[in-house]
Short mmCIF file of the N, C-alpha and C atoms (twelve columns), coordinates in Angstrom:
data_MODEL
# 
_entry.id   MODEL 
# 
loop_
_atom_site.group_PDB 
_atom_site.id 
_atom_site.type_symbol 
_atom_site.label_atom_id 
_atom_site.label_alt_id 
_atom_site.label_comp_id 
_atom_site.label_asym_id 
_atom_site.label_seq_id 
_atom_site.Cartn_x 
_atom_site.Cartn_y 
_atom_site.Cartn_z 
_atom_site.pdbx_PDB_model_num 
ATOM 1   N N  . MET A 1   -10.637 1.285  -1.094 1 
ATOM 2   C CA . MET A 1   -10.976 1.549  0.357  1 
ATOM 3   C C  . MET A 1   -11.138 -0.457 0.357  1 
ATOM 4   N N  . ARG A 2   -11.495 -0.119 1.676  1 
ATOM 5   C CA . ARG A 2   -10.996 -1.875 2.847  1 
ATOM 6   C C  . ARG A 2   -13.302 -1.722 2.813  1 
ATOM 7   N N  . ALA A 3   -13.162 -2.771 4.140  1 
ATOM 8   C CA . ALA A 3   -14.960 -3.355 4.048  1 
ATOM 9   C C  . ALA A 3   -15.718 -2.259 5.102  1 
ATOM 10  N N  . GLY A 4   -17.135 -2.055 4.217  1 
ATOM 11  C CA . GLY A 4   -18.103 -1.274 5.112  1 
ATOM 12  C C  . GLY A 4   -16.975 0.337  4.468  1 
ATOM 13  N N  . ASN A 5   -16.391 0.170  3.544  1 
ATOM 14  C CA . ASN A 5   -16.133 1.390  2.188  1 
ATOM 15  C C  . ASN A 5   -15.168 2.299  3.671  1 
ATOM 16  N N  . VAL A 6   -14.366 2.158  4.672  1 
ATOM 17  C CA . VAL A 6   -13.649 3.009  5.059  1 
ATOM 18  C C  . VAL A 6   -12.358 2.745  4.265  1 
ATOM 19  N N  . PRO A 7   -11.604 4.116  4.210  1 
ATOM 20  C CA . PRO A 7   -10.116 4.555  3.450  1 
ATOM 21  C C  . PRO A 7   -9.835  3.785  3.639  1 
ATOM 22  N N  . ALA A 8   -8.408  2.980  2.508  1 
ATOM 23  C CA . ALA A 8   -7.422  1.823  2.578  1 
ATOM 24  C C  . ALA A 8   -6.119  3.064  3.669  1 
ATOM 25  N N  . PHE A 9   -6.347  4.275  3.603  1 
ATOM 26  C CA . PHE A 9   -4.775  4.720  4.227  1 
ATOM 27  C C  . PHE A 9   -5.032  4.940  6.176  1 
ATOM 28  N N  . LEU A 10  -6.144  4.600  6.616  1 
ATOM 29  C CA . LEU A 10  -6.116  4.152  7.972  1 
ATOM 30  C C  . LEU A 10  -5.203  3.694  8.195  1 
ATOM 31  N N  . PRO A 11  -4.794  4.091  9.029  1 
ATOM 32  C CA . PRO A 11  -4.464  3.050  10.094 1 
ATOM 33  C C  . PRO A 11  -4.932  2.174  10.691 1 
ATOM 34  N N  . LEU A 12  -4.615  0.406  11.636 1 
ATOM 35  C CA . LEU A 12  -5.292  -0.277 11.164 1 
ATOM 36  C C  . LEU A 12  -6.198  0.190  13.145 1 
ATOM 37  N N  . GLU A 13  -5.211  0.833  14.257 1 
ATOM 38  C CA . GLU A 13  -6.077  0.966  15.626 1 
ATOM 39  C C  . GLU A 13  -7.506  1.851  14.942 1 
ATOM 40  N N  . ASN A 14  -7.228  3.297  14.443 1 
ATOM 41  C CA . ASN A 14  -8.124  4.055  13.768 1 
ATOM 42  C C  . ASN A 14  -9.497  2.892  12.674 1 
ATOM 43  N N  . LEU A 15  -8.781  2.003  11.712 1 
ATOM 44  C CA . LEU A 15  -9.979  1.279  10.982 1 
ATOM 45  C C  . LEU A 15  -10.688 0.468  11.372 1 
ATOM 46  N N  . MET A 16  -10.324 -0.581 12.567 1 
ATOM 47  C CA . MET A 16  -11.226 -0.816 13.881 1 
ATOM 48  C C  . MET A 16  -12.334 0.176  14.832 1 
ATOM 49  N N  . GLN A 17  -11.131 1.834  15.117 1 
ATOM 50  C CA . GLN A 17  -12.806 1.934  15.715 1 
ATOM 51  C C  . GLN A 17  -13.513 2.635  14.692 1 
ATOM 52  N N  . MET A 18  -12.880 2.682  13.453 1 
ATOM 53  C CA . MET A 18  -14.332 3.803  12.428 1 
ATOM 54  C C  . MET A 18  -15.037 1.909  12.091 1 
ATOM 55  N N  . ASN A 19  -14.707 0.678  12.035 1 
ATOM 56  C CA . ASN A 19  -15.518 -0.526 12.111 1 
ATOM 57  C C  . ASN A 19  -16.284 -0.286 13.412 1 
ATOM 58  N N  . GLN A 20  -16.098 -0.014 14.313 1 
ATOM 59  C CA . GLN A 20  -16.372 -0.263 16.051 1 
ATOM 60  C C  . GLN A 20  -18.033 1.212  16.141 1 
ATOM 61  N N  . VAL A 21  -17.508 2.455  15.084 1 
ATOM 62  C CA . VAL A 21  -18.366 3.716  15.305 1 
ATOM 63  C C  . VAL A 21  -19.438 3.340  14.041 1 
ATOM 64  N N  . GLN A 22  -18.869 2.494  13.182 1 
ATOM 65  C CA . GLN A 22  -20.056 2.052  12.008 1 
ATOM 66  C C  . GLN A 22  -21.137 0.889  12.123 1 
ATOM 67  N N  . ASP A 23  -21.338 0.100  13.498 1 
ATOM 68  C CA . ASP A 23  -21.385 -0.342 14.017 1 
ATOM 69  C C  . ASP A 23  -22.769 -0.114 14.550 1 
ATOM 70  N N  . SER A 24  -22.229 0.473  15.401 1 
ATOM 71  C CA . SER A 24  -22.553 1.871  16.348 1 
ATOM 72  C C  . SER A 24  -24.013 2.572  16.127 1 
ATOM 73  N N  . LEU A 25  -23.550 3.294  15.309 1 
ATOM 74  C CA . LEU A 25  -24.262 3.911  13.821 1 
ATOM 75  C C  . LEU A 25  -25.828 3.254  13.671 1 
ATOM 76  N N  . LYS A 26  -24.976 2.264  13.050 1 
ATOM 77  C CA . LYS A 26  -26.296 1.575  12.710 1 
ATOM 78  C C  . LYS A 26  -27.049 0.865  13.503 1 
ATOM 79  N N  . ARG A 27  -26.683 0.243  14.448 1 
ATOM 80  C CA . ARG A 27  -27.541 0.034  16.446 1 
ATOM 81  C C  . ARG A 27  -28.449 0.976  15.968 1 
ATOM 82  N N  . ILE A 28  -27.638 2.514  16.326 1 
ATOM 83  C CA . ILE A 28  -28.747 3.465  16.128 1 
ATOM 84  C C  . ILE A 28  -29.659 4.015  15.742 1 
ATOM 85  N N  . GLU A 29  -29.679 3.384  14.253 1 
ATOM 86  C CA . GLU A 29  -30.353 3.874  13.552 1 
ATOM 87  C C  . GLU A 29  -31.788 3.236  12.952 1 
ATOM 88  N N  . GLN A 30  -30.374 1.767  13.615 1 
ATOM 89  C CA . GLN A 30  -32.075 1.073  13.616 1 
ATOM 90  C C  . GLN A 30  -33.168 1.269  15.284 1 
ATOM 91  N N  . CYS A 31  -32.509 1.863  15.765 1 
ATOM 92  C CA . CYS A 31  -33.088 2.323  16.987 1 
ATOM 93  C C  . CYS A 31  -34.463 3.405  17.257 1 
ATOM 94  N N  . ALA A 32  -33.544 4.519  16.152 1 
ATOM 95  C CA . ALA A 32  -34.724 5.508  15.569 1 
ATOM 96  C C  . ALA A 32  -35.796 5.302  14.593 1 
ATOM 97  N N  . ASP A 33  -35.133 4.254  13.140 1 
ATOM 98  C CA . ASP A 33  -36.468 3.125  12.728 1 
ATOM 99  C C  . ASP A 33  -36.921 2.922  13.373 1 
ATOM 100 N N  . GLN A 34  -37.013 1.550  14.875 1 
ATOM 101 C CA . GLN A 34  -38.344 1.139  15.542 1 
ATOM 102 C C  . GLN A 34  -38.486 2.590  17.038 1 
ATOM 103 N N  . ALA A 35  -38.227 3.898  16.509 1 
ATOM 104 C CA . ALA A 35  -39.167 5.237  17.392 1 
ATOM 105 C C  . ALA A 35  -39.975 4.882  16.637 1 
ATOM 106 N N  . THR A 36  -39.722 5.489  15.037 1 
ATOM 107 C CA . THR A 36  -40.401 6.276  13.912 1 
ATOM 108 C C  . THR A 36  -41.254 5.082  13.798 1 
ATOM 109 N N  . SER A 37  -41.629 3.145  13.572 1 
ATOM 110 C CA . SER A 37  -42.106 2.647  13.558 1 
ATOM 111 C C  . SER A 37  -43.224 2.758  14.463 1 
ATOM 112 N N  . ALA A 38  -42.641 2.687  16.304 1 
ATOM 113 C CA . ALA A 38  -43.629 2.797  17.367 1 
ATOM 114 C C  . ALA A 38  -44.467 3.871  17.243 1 
ATOM 115 N N  . MET A 39  -43.828 4.852  16.748 1 
ATOM 116 C CA . MET A 39  -44.201 6.343  17.010 1 
ATOM 117 C C  . MET A 39  -45.749 6.087  15.821 1 
ATOM 118 N N  . GLN A 40  -45.841 5.069  14.388 1 
ATOM 119 C CA . GLN A 40  -46.260 5.195  13.742 1 
ATOM 120 C C  . GLN A 40  -47.857 4.638  13.912 1 
ATOM 121 N N  . ASN A 41  -47.559 3.252  14.681 1 
ATOM 122 C CA . ASN A 41  -48.400 2.069  15.362 1 
ATOM 123 C C  . ASN A 41  -49.311 2.351  16.674 1 
ATOM 124 N N  . ALA A 42  -48.609 3.737  17.437 1 
ATOM 125 C CA . ALA A 42  -49.194 4.263  18.884 1 
ATOM 126 C C  . ALA A 42  -49.991 4.599  18.459 1 
ATOM 127 N N  . SER A 43  -50.831 3.506  19.843 1 
ATOM 128 C CA . SER A 43  -52.790 4.331  19.991 1 
ATOM 129 C C  . SER A 43  -52.944 5.363  19.484 1 
ATOM 130 N N  . SER A 44  -52.498 6.635  20.320 1 
ATOM 131 C CA . SER A 44  -52.399 7.732  20.587 1 
ATOM 132 C C  . SER A 44  -51.663 8.188  19.849 1 
ATOM 133 N N  . GLN A 45  -51.337 9.238  19.289 1 
ATOM 134 C CA . GLN A 45  -50.582 10.475 18.694 1 
ATOM 135 C C  . GLN A 45  -49.662 11.012 19.556 1 
ATOM 136 N N  . PRO A 46  -48.284 10.867 19.472 1 
ATOM 137 C CA . PRO A 46  -46.991 11.467 20.433 1 
ATOM 138 C C  . PRO A 46  -47.586 13.097 20.681 1 
ATOM 139 N N  . PRO A 47  -46.531 13.149 21.780 1 
ATOM 140 C CA . PRO A 47  -47.078 15.329 21.662 1 
ATOM 141 C C  . PRO A 47  -45.739 15.486 20.626 1 
ATOM 142 N N  . GLU A 48  -46.588 16.463 19.895 1 
ATOM 143 C CA . GLU A 48  -45.738 17.073 18.431 1 
ATOM 144 C C  . GLU A 48  -44.576 17.902 19.054 1 
ATOM 145 N N  . ALA A 49  -44.230 17.443 19.858 1 
ATOM 146 C CA . ALA A 49  -41.736 17.612 20.076 1 
ATOM 147 C C  . ALA A 49  -42.029 16.728 20.529 1 
ATOM 148 N N  . LEU A 50  -42.470 15.288 21.192 1 
ATOM 149 C CA . LEU A 50  -41.676 14.016 20.362 1 
ATOM 150 C C  . LEU A 50  -41.417 13.254 19.465 1 
ATOM 151 N N  . ARG A 51  -43.182 14.061 18.343 1 
ATOM 152 C CA . ARG A 51  -43.043 13.471 17.045 1 
ATOM 153 C C  . ARG A 51  -41.847 14.477 16.337 1 
ATOM 154 N N  . ARG A 52  -41.404 15.635 16.813 1 
ATOM 155 C CA . ARG A 52  -40.531 16.361 15.849 1 
ATOM 156 C C  . ARG A 52  -38.938 15.743 16.813 1 
ATOM 157 N N  . CYS A 53  -38.778 15.914 17.705 1 
ATOM 158 C CA . CYS A 53  -37.321 14.712 18.184 1 
ATOM 159 C C  . CYS A 53  -37.487 13.571 17.043 1 
ATOM 160 N N  . ILE A 54  -38.235 12.961 17.364 1 
ATOM 161 C CA . ILE A 54  -37.898 11.190 16.361 1 
ATOM 162 C C  . ILE A 54  -37.811 11.780 15.063 1 
ATOM 163 N N  . ASP A 55  -38.135 12.093 14.612 1 
ATOM 164 C CA . ASP A 55  -38.065 12.131 13.116 1 
ATOM 165 C C  . ASP A 55  -36.896 13.139 13.015 1 
ATOM 166 N N  . ASP A 56  -36.428 13.736 13.951 1 
ATOM 167 C CA . ASP A 56  -35.092 14.878 13.098 1 
ATOM 168 C C  . ASP A 56  -33.624 14.127 13.486 1 
ATOM 169 N N  . MET A 57  -34.359 12.661 15.270 1 
ATOM 170 C CA . MET A 57  -33.256 11.868 15.428 1 
ATOM 171 C C  . MET A 57  -32.639 11.089 14.330 1 
ATOM 172 N N  . HIS A 58  -33.918 10.229 13.816 1 
ATOM 173 C CA . HIS A 58  -34.438 9.080  12.159 1 
ATOM 174 C C  . HIS A 58  -33.321 10.067 11.633 1 
ATOM 175 N N  . ALA A 59  -33.234 11.109 11.330 1 
ATOM 176 C CA . ALA A 59  -33.020 12.111 9.944  1 
ATOM 177 C C  . ALA A 59  -31.748 11.718 10.148 1 
ATOM 178 N N  . GLN A 60  -31.100 12.431 11.054 1 
ATOM 179 C CA . GLN A 60  -29.763 12.831 11.701 1 
ATOM 180 C C  . GLN A 60  -29.041 11.608 11.769 1 
ATOM 181 N N  . ALA A 61  -29.386 10.885 12.120 1 
ATOM 182 C CA . ALA A 61  -28.674 8.785  12.143 1 
ATOM 183 C C  . ALA A 61  -28.647 8.743  10.949 1 
ATOM 184 N N  . ARG A 62  -28.795 9.128  10.372 1 
ATOM 185 C CA . ARG A 62  -29.350 8.098  8.774  1 
ATOM 186 C C  . ARG A 62  -28.028 9.278  8.182  1 
ATOM 187 N N  . GLU A 63  -27.738 10.219 8.582  1 
ATOM 188 C CA . GLU A 63  -26.990 11.358 7.706  1 
ATOM 189 C C  . GLU A 63  -25.775 11.388 8.042  1 
ATOM 190 N N  . VAL A 64  -25.451 10.969 9.808  1 
ATOM 191 C CA . VAL A 64  -24.092 10.422 10.214 1 
ATOM 192 C C  . VAL A 64  -23.114 9.160  10.221 1 
ATOM 193 N N  . ARG A 65  -24.086 8.085  10.323 1 
ATOM 194 C CA . ARG A 65  -24.411 6.813  9.473  1 
ATOM 195 C C  . ARG A 65  -23.520 7.399  7.511  1 
ATOM 196 N N  . ASP A 66  -24.119 8.258  6.897  1 
ATOM 197 C CA . ASP A 66  -24.086 7.806  5.635  1 
ATOM 198 C C  . ASP A 66  -22.550 8.668  5.912  1 
ATOM 199 N N  . MET A 67  -22.279 9.680  6.458  1 
ATOM 200 C CA . MET A 67  -20.576 10.327 6.251  1 
ATOM 201 C C  . MET A 67  -20.073 9.536  6.992  1 
ATOM 202 N N  . ALA A 68  -20.122 8.746  8.109  1 
ATOM 203 C CA . ALA A 68  -19.335 7.278  8.705  1 
ATOM 204 C C  . ALA A 68  -18.747 6.437  7.853  1 
ATOM 205 N N  . GLN A 69  -19.535 6.251  6.500  1 
ATOM 206 C CA . GLN A 69  -19.094 5.517  5.456  1 
ATOM 207 C C  . GLN A 69  -18.303 5.893  4.200  1 
ATOM 208 N N  . GLN A 70  -18.362 7.256  4.061  1 
ATOM 209 C CA . GLN A 70  -17.934 8.201  2.985  1 
ATOM 210 C C  . GLN A 70  -16.719 8.606  3.291  1 
ATOM 211 N N  . SER A 71  -16.817 9.340  4.675  1 
ATOM 212 C CA . SER A 71  -15.463 9.908  5.397  1 
ATOM 213 C C  . SER A 71  -14.590 9.558  6.541  1 
ATOM 214 N N  . ALA A 72  -13.819 9.652  6.323  1 
ATOM 215 C CA . ALA A 72  -12.980 9.289  7.682  1 
ATOM 216 C C  . ALA A 72  -12.082 10.594 8.825  1 
ATOM 217 N N  . ASP A 73  -12.931 12.230 8.322  1 
ATOM 218 C CA . ASP A 73  -13.217 13.509 9.188  1 
ATOM 219 C C  . ASP A 73  -13.747 12.801 10.998 1 
ATOM 220 N N  . GLN A 74  -12.333 12.373 11.446 1 
ATOM 221 C CA . GLN A 74  -13.297 12.209 13.046 1 
ATOM 222 C C  . GLN A 74  -13.842 13.418 13.827 1 
ATOM 223 N N  . GLY A 75  -13.597 14.847 13.299 1 
ATOM 224 C CA . GLY A 75  -13.254 15.602 13.407 1 
ATOM 225 C C  . GLY A 75  -15.093 15.981 13.580 1 
ATOM 226 N N  . GLN A 76  -15.243 15.968 11.834 1 
ATOM 227 C CA . GLN A 76  -16.836 16.640 11.621 1 
ATOM 228 C C  . GLN A 76  -17.834 15.369 12.126 1 
ATOM 229 N N  . LEU A 77  -16.699 13.955 11.897 1 
ATOM 230 C CA . LEU A 77  -18.399 13.272 12.917 1 
ATOM 231 C C  . LEU A 77  -18.516 13.465 13.703 1 
ATOM 232 N N  . THR A 78  -17.049 13.632 14.513 1 
ATOM 233 C CA . THR A 78  -17.886 13.379 16.011 1 
ATOM 234 C C  . THR A 78  -18.616 14.792 16.857 1 
ATOM 235 N N  . SER A 79  -18.292 16.183 15.732 1 
ATOM 236 C CA . SER A 79  -19.445 17.011 16.014 1 
ATOM 237 C C  . SER A 79  -21.346 16.582 16.175 1 
ATOM 238 N N  . ARG A 80  -20.880 15.166 14.534 1 
ATOM 239 C CA . ARG A 80  -22.558 15.527 14.139 1 
ATOM 240 C C  . ARG A 80  -23.257 14.651 14.932 1 
ATOM 241 N N  . ILE A 81  -22.130 13.623 15.678 1 
ATOM 242 C CA . ILE A 81  -22.476 12.466 16.960 1 
ATOM 243 C C  . ILE A 81  -23.079 13.937 17.909 1 
ATOM 244 N N  . ASP A 82  -22.140 14.645 18.941 1 
ATOM 245 C CA . ASP A 82  -22.869 15.526 19.698 1 
ATOM 246 C C  . ASP A 82  -23.947 16.177 18.840 1 
ATOM 247 N N  . ARG A 83  -24.072 16.805 18.014 1 
ATOM 248 C CA . ARG A 83  -25.664 16.636 17.755 1 
ATOM 249 C C  . ARG A 83  -26.837 15.754 17.529 1 
ATOM 250 N N  . LEU A 84  -26.740 14.164 17.180 1 
ATOM 251 C CA . LEU A 84  -27.116 13.392 17.462 1 
ATOM 252 C C  . LEU A 84  -27.320 13.152 19.288 1 
ATOM 253 N N  . GLU A 85  -26.597 13.967 19.945 1 
ATOM 254 C CA . GLU A 85  -26.829 13.243 21.532 1 
ATOM 255 C C  . GLU A 85  -27.784 14.707 22.179 1 
ATOM 256 N N  . GLN A 86  -27.295 15.655 21.073 1 
ATOM 257 C CA . GLN A 86  -28.370 16.806 21.922 1 
ATOM 258 C C  . GLN A 86  -29.912 16.334 21.378 1 
ATOM 259 N N  . THR A 87  -29.918 15.801 20.531 1 
ATOM 260 C CA . THR A 87  -31.296 15.581 18.936 1 
ATOM 261 C C  . THR A 87  -31.572 13.761 20.496 1 
ATOM 262 N N  . GLY A 88  -30.828 12.902 20.526 1 
ATOM 263 C CA . GLY A 88  -31.501 12.157 21.487 1 
ATOM 264 C C  . GLY A 88  -32.174 12.905 22.992 1 
ATOM 265 N N  . ASP A 89  -31.066 13.552 23.655 1 
ATOM 266 C CA . ASP A 89  -31.531 13.943 25.144 1 
ATOM 267 C C  . ASP A 89  -32.919 14.912 25.358 1 
ATOM 268 N N  . GLN A 90  -32.742 15.763 24.298 1 
ATOM 269 C CA . GLN A 90  -34.733 16.516 23.859 1 
ATOM 270 C C  . GLN A 90  -35.747 15.407 23.595 1 
ATOM 271 N N  . ALA A 91  -35.334 14.179 22.717 1 
ATOM 272 C CA . ALA A 91  -36.671 13.295 22.559 1 
ATOM 273 C C  . ALA A 91  -36.678 12.340 23.914 1 
ATOM 274 N N  . LYS A 92  -35.629 11.817 24.829 1 
ATOM 275 C CA . LYS A 92  -35.816 11.918 26.064 1 
ATOM 276 C C  . LYS A 92  -36.448 12.072 27.166 1 
ATOM 277 N N  . ARG A 93  -36.333 13.557 27.078 1 
ATOM 278 C CA . ARG A 93  -37.039 14.688 28.047 1 
ATOM 279 C C  . ARG A 93  -38.330 14.337 27.510 1 
ATOM 280 N N  . ALA A 94  -38.304 15.364 26.408 1 
ATOM 281 C CA . ALA A 94  -40.172 14.987 25.819 1 
ATOM 282 C C  . ALA A 94  -40.626 13.300 26.253 1 
ATOM 283 N N  . CYS A 95  -40.320 12.738 26.343 1 
ATOM 284 C CA . CYS A 95  -40.832 11.348 26.854 1 
ATOM 285 C C  . CYS A 95  -41.597 11.296 28.121 1 
ATOM 286 N N  . GLN A 96  -40.664 11.880 28.898 1 
ATOM 287 C CA . GLN A 96  -40.652 11.928 29.926 1 
ATOM 288 C C  . GLN A 96  -41.770 12.644 30.213 1 
ATOM 289 N N  . GLN A 97  -41.329 14.175 29.611 1 
ATOM 290 C CA . GLN A 97  -42.243 15.056 29.859 1 
ATOM 291 C C  . GLN A 97  -44.059 14.986 29.710 1 
ATOM 292 N N  . ALA A 98  -43.771 14.128 28.559 1 
ATOM 293 C CA . ALA A 98  -45.395 13.299 28.265 1 
ATOM 294 C C  . ALA A 98  -45.985 12.552 28.901 1 
ATOM 295 N N  . GLY A 99  -45.509 11.648 29.591 1 
ATOM 296 C CA . GLY A 99  -45.362 10.197 31.102 1 
ATOM 297 C C  . GLY A 99  -46.029 9.485  30.283 1 
ATOM 298 N N  . SER A 100 -47.239 9.002  30.815 1 
ATOM 299 C CA . SER A 100 -47.873 7.896  30.802 1 
ATOM 300 C C  . SER A 100 -48.605 8.283  29.709 1 
ATOM 301 N N  . SER A 101 -48.345 9.165  28.653 1 
ATOM 302 C CA . SER A 101 -49.648 9.233  27.792 1 
ATOM 303 C C  . SER A 101 -48.438 8.823  26.619 1 
ATOM 304 N N  . VAL A 102 -47.359 8.171  26.723 1 
ATOM 305 C CA . VAL A 102 -46.642 7.451  25.687 1 
ATOM 306 C C  . VAL A 102 -46.311 6.009  25.418 1 
ATOM 307 N N  . ASP A 103 -46.730 5.635  24.569 1 
ATOM 308 C CA . ASP A 103 -46.704 3.913  24.274 1 
ATOM 309 C C  . ASP A 103 -45.302 3.688  24.595 1 
ATOM 310 N N  . PRO A 104 -45.999 2.843  25.769 1 
ATOM 311 C CA . PRO A 104 -44.763 1.994  26.111 1 
ATOM 312 C C  . PRO A 104 -43.465 2.274  25.000 1 
ATOM 313 N N  . GLN A 105 -44.041 0.831  23.990 1 
ATOM 314 C CA . GLN A 105 -42.635 0.854  23.208 1 
ATOM 315 C C  . GLN A 105 -42.265 1.938  22.262 1 
ATOM 316 N N  . LEU A 106 -42.603 2.919  22.305 1 
ATOM 317 C CA . LEU A 106 -42.439 4.167  22.070 1 
ATOM 318 C C  . LEU A 106 -41.651 4.516  22.932 1 
ATOM 319 N N  . GLN A 107 -41.601 5.047  24.069 1 
ATOM 320 C CA . GLN A 107 -40.303 5.002  25.164 1 
ATOM 321 C C  . GLN A 107 -39.890 3.902  25.070 1 
ATOM 322 N N  . GLN A 108 -39.900 3.406  24.738 1 
ATOM 323 C CA . GLN A 108 -38.484 1.862  24.960 1 
ATOM 324 C C  . GLN A 108 -37.629 2.069  24.347 1 
ATOM 325 N N  . ALA A 109 -37.992 2.657  23.082 1 
ATOM 326 C CA . ALA A 109 -37.609 2.765  21.654 1 
ATOM 327 C C  . ALA A 109 -36.199 4.029  21.590 1 
ATOM 328 N N  . VAL A 110 -37.169 5.015  22.274 1 
ATOM 329 C CA . VAL A 110 -36.723 6.160  21.995 1 
ATOM 330 C C  . VAL A 110 -35.261 6.493  23.748 1 
ATOM 331 N N  . MET A 111 -35.621 5.846  24.121 1 
ATOM 332 C CA . MET A 111 -34.985 5.477  25.624 1 
ATOM 333 C C  . MET A 111 -33.053 5.011  24.749 1 
ATOM 334 N N  . LYS A 112 -33.472 3.702  24.329 1 
ATOM 335 C CA . LYS A 112 -32.624 2.600  23.837 1 
ATOM 336 C C  . LYS A 112 -32.069 3.170  22.871 1 
ATOM 337 N N  . ALA A 113 -32.597 3.978  21.843 1 
ATOM 338 C CA . ALA A 113 -31.743 5.540  21.120 1 
ATOM 339 C C  . ALA A 113 -31.045 6.374  21.898 1 
ATOM 340 N N  . HIS A 114 -31.218 6.446  22.555 1 
ATOM 341 C CA . HIS A 114 -30.676 7.538  23.754 1 
ATOM 342 C C  . HIS A 114 -29.535 6.852  23.676 1 
ATOM 343 N N  . ASP A 115 -29.473 5.828  24.920 1 
ATOM 344 C CA . ASP A 115 -28.105 5.059  25.481 1 
ATOM 345 C C  . ASP A 115 -27.781 4.462  24.313 1 
ATOM 346 N N  . GLU A 116 -27.361 4.423  23.043 1 
ATOM 347 C CA . GLU A 116 -27.200 3.721  22.151 1 
ATOM 348 C C  . GLU A 116 -25.981 5.589  21.796 1 
ATOM 349 N N  . ILE A 117 -26.360 5.920  21.431 1 
ATOM 350 C CA . ILE A 117 -25.760 6.638  20.942 1 
ATOM 351 C C  . ILE A 117 -25.068 8.138  22.004 1 
ATOM 352 N N  . ALA A 118 -25.323 7.545  23.908 1 
ATOM 353 C CA . ALA A 118 -24.712 8.376  24.507 1 
ATOM 354 C C  . ALA A 118 -23.667 7.511  24.545 1 
ATOM 355 N N  . SER A 119 -23.649 5.624  24.502 1 
ATOM 356 C CA . SER A 119 -22.314 4.784  24.181 1 
ATOM 357 C C  . SER A 119 -21.524 5.409  22.915 1 
ATOM 358 N N  . LEU A 120 -21.477 5.809  22.119 1 
ATOM 359 C CA . LEU A 120 -21.292 5.943  21.420 1 
ATOM 360 C C  . LEU A 120 -20.094 7.171  21.289 1 
ATOM 361 N N  . LYS A 121 -21.056 8.347  21.418 1 
ATOM 362 C CA . LYS A 121 -20.244 9.395  22.634 1 
ATOM 363 C C  . LYS A 121 -19.377 8.724  23.322 1 
ATOM 364 N N  . LYS A 122 -19.312 8.537  24.146 1 
ATOM 365 C CA . LYS A 122 -18.311 8.143  25.366 1 
ATOM 366 C C  . LYS A 122 -16.989 7.589  24.624 1 
ATOM 367 N N  . GLN A 123 -17.485 6.122  23.701 1 
ATOM 368 C CA . GLN A 123 -16.499 5.794  22.454 1 
ATOM 369 C C  . GLN A 123 -15.292 7.011  22.294 1 
ATOM 370 N N  . LEU A 124 -16.062 7.379  21.839 1 
ATOM 371 C CA . LEU A 124 -15.679 8.838  20.858 1 
ATOM 372 C C  . LEU A 124 -14.135 9.431  21.155 1 
ATOM 373 N N  . HIS A 125 -14.993 10.082 22.421 1 
ATOM 374 C CA . HIS A 125 -14.453 11.039 23.108 1 
ATOM 375 C C  . HIS A 125 -13.175 10.538 23.961 1 
# 
């Protein structure tokens, strides 16, 4: 294994891409952490649909990050990232539907996570 637990048998180009993917996944997880924190610290409880989306996004971000550290199966990783993007889209929609009742920090964290996920997906496709 090499840095970041990436298998040593990958060509250098793929290894560099995998490191970039892992960096992106760390940022996505941090954004999901921020969204979870903002949700817990919000002055009013966000709608149930938004809470579920944030919890799902947080869990999926961790799952995908762990998977990327242990495996270099790009097809499976891409599939999980696609699923994570769908969850991010749902969280964004739930935020928009809730409107001004959602704490601004929570809204910002969800949008940032959504943008990071979309950026990673674009990088992989």
